[in-house]
Protein backbone atom coordinates (compact mmCIF):
# COMPACT_ATOMS: atom_id res chain seq x y z
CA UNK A 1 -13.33 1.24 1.13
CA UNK A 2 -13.48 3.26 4.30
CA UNK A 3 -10.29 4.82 5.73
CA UNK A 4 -7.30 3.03 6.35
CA UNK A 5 -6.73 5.02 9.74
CA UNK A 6 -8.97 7.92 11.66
CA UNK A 7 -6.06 10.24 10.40
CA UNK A 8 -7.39 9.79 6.79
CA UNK A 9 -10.31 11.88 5.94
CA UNK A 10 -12.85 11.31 3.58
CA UNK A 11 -13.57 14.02 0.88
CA UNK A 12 -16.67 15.11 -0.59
CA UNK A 13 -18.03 17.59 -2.89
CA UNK A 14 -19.56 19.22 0.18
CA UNK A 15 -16.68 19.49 2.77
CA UNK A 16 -13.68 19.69 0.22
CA UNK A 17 -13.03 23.27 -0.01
CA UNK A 18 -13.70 23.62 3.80
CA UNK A 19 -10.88 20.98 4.77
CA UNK A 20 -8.63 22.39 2.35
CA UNK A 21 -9.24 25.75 3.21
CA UNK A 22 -8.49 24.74 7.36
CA UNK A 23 -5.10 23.15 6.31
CA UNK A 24 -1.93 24.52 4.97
CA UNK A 25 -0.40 21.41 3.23
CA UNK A 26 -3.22 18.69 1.89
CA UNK A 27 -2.32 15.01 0.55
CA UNK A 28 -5.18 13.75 -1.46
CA UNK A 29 -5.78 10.55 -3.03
CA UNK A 30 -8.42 10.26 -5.95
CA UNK A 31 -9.17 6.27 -5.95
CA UNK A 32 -11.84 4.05 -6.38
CA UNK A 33 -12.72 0.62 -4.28
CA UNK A 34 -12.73 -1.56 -7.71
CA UNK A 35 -8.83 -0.45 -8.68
CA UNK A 36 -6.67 -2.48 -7.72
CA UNK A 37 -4.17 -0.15 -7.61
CA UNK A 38 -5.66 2.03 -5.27
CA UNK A 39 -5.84 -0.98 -2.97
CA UNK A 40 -2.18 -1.18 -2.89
CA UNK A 41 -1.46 2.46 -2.82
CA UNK A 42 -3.89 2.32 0.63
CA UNK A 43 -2.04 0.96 3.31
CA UNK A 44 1.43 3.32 2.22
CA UNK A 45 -1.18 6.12 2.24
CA UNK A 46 -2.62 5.30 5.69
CA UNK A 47 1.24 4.97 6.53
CA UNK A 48 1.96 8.54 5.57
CA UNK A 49 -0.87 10.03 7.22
CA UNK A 50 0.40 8.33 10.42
CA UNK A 51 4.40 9.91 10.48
CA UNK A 52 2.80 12.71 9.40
CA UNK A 53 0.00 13.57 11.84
CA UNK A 54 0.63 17.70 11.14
CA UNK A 55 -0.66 17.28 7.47
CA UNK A 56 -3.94 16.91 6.19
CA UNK A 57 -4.15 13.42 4.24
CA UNK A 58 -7.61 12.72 2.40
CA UNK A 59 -9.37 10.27 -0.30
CA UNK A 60 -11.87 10.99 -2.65
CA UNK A 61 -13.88 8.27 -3.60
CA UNK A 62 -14.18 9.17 -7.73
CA UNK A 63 -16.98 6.39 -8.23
CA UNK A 64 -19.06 8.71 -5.60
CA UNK A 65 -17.37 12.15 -6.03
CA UNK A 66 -17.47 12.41 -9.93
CA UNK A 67 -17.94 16.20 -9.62
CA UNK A 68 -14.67 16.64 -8.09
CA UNK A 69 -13.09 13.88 -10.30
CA UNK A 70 -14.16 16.23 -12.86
CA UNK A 71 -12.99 19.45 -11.77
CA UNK A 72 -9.59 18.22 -11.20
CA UNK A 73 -9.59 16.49 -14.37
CA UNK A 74 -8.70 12.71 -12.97
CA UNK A 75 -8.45 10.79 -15.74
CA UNK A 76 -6.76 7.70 -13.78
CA UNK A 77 -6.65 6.34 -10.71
CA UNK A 78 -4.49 6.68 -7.86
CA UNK A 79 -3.96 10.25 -8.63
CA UNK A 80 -1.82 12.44 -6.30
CA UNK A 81 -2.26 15.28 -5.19
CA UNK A 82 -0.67 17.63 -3.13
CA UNK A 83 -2.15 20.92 -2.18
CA UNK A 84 -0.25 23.95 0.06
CA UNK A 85 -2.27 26.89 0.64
CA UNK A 86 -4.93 25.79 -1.43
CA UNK A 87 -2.40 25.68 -4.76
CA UNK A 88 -1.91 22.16 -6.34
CA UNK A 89 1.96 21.78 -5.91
CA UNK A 90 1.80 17.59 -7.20
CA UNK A 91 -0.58 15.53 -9.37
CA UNK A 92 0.34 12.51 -10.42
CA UNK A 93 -1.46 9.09 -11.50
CA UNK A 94 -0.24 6.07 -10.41
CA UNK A 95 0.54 4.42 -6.52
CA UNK A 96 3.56 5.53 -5.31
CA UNK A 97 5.99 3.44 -2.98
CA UNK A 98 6.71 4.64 0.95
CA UNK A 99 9.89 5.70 -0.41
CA UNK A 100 8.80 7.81 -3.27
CA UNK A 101 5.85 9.08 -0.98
CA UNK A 102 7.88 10.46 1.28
CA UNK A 103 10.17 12.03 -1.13
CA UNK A 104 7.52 13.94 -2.88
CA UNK A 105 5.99 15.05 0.81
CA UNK A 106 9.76 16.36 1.51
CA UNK A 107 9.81 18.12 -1.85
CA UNK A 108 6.40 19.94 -1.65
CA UNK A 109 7.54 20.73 2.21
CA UNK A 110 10.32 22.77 0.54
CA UNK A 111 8.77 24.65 -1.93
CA UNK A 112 8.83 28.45 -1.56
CA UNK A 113 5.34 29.31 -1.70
CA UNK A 114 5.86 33.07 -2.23
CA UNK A 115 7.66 31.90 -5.69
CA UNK A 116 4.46 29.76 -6.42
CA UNK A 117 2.32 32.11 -6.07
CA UNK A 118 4.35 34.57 -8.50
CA UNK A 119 4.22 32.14 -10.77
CA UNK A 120 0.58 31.60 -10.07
CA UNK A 121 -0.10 35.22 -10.47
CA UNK A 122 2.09 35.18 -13.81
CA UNK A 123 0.48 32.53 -14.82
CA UNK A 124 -2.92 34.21 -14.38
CA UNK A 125 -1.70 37.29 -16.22
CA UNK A 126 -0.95 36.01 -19.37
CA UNK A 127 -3.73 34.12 -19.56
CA UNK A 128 -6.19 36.75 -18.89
CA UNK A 129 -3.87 38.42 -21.73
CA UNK A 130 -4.37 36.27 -24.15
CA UNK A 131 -7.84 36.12 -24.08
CA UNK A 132 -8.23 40.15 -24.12
């Protein structure tokens, strides 16, 4: 499946951390073209990405991207994901409707990143703790 709309981008191994890295707020959607629930989720996604030309909305194809399926540990498809400065702020399986779509894009819009990336860092700490 190609992109639903030129303001969809598709992801791969070698441009992901490049396109994430050149946008602030990300929307990505893991998905394959056999699930048929990725086909439904595609045409709310393509909506998205068109009220919201300012954000970065993606795909990654897991059939042809299985590193990246990997490293973000997709385990079912549509996943969700939201990044903000390169920090995953949503995952979620499953399609979403418009409605819940664009209450999860208003959420992550009002997230205070400097608290995130406290947590981040607090996170980090412990762990790195832990294993010492």
């Amino acid at each position: 499946m190609a992109t639903d709309t030129p303001a969809v981008v598709e992801l791969t191994k070698e441009n992901f951390a490049q396109s994430l890295d050149g946008s602030p707020f990300a929307v990505v959607d893991f998905w394959a073209p056999w699930c048929g629930p990725c086909r439904a989720f595609a045409p709310v996604f393509a909506g998205a990405a068109r009220r919201h030309p300012d954000l970065l909305f993606a795909k990654v194809n897991t059939e042809e991207q299985h590193e990246l399926a990997a490293h973000f540990h997709i385990r079912s498809i549509p996943t969700l994901m939201i990044f903000r400065d390169n920090f995953i702020v949503f995952a979620q399986p499953g399609a979403l409707s418009a409605g819940a779509l664009e209450d999860v894009l208003a959420a992550a819009h009002t997230l205070d990143m400097d608290a995130v990336r406290r947590e981040a860092s607090a996170q980090e700490s412990a762990a790195t703790a832990t294993r010492a």
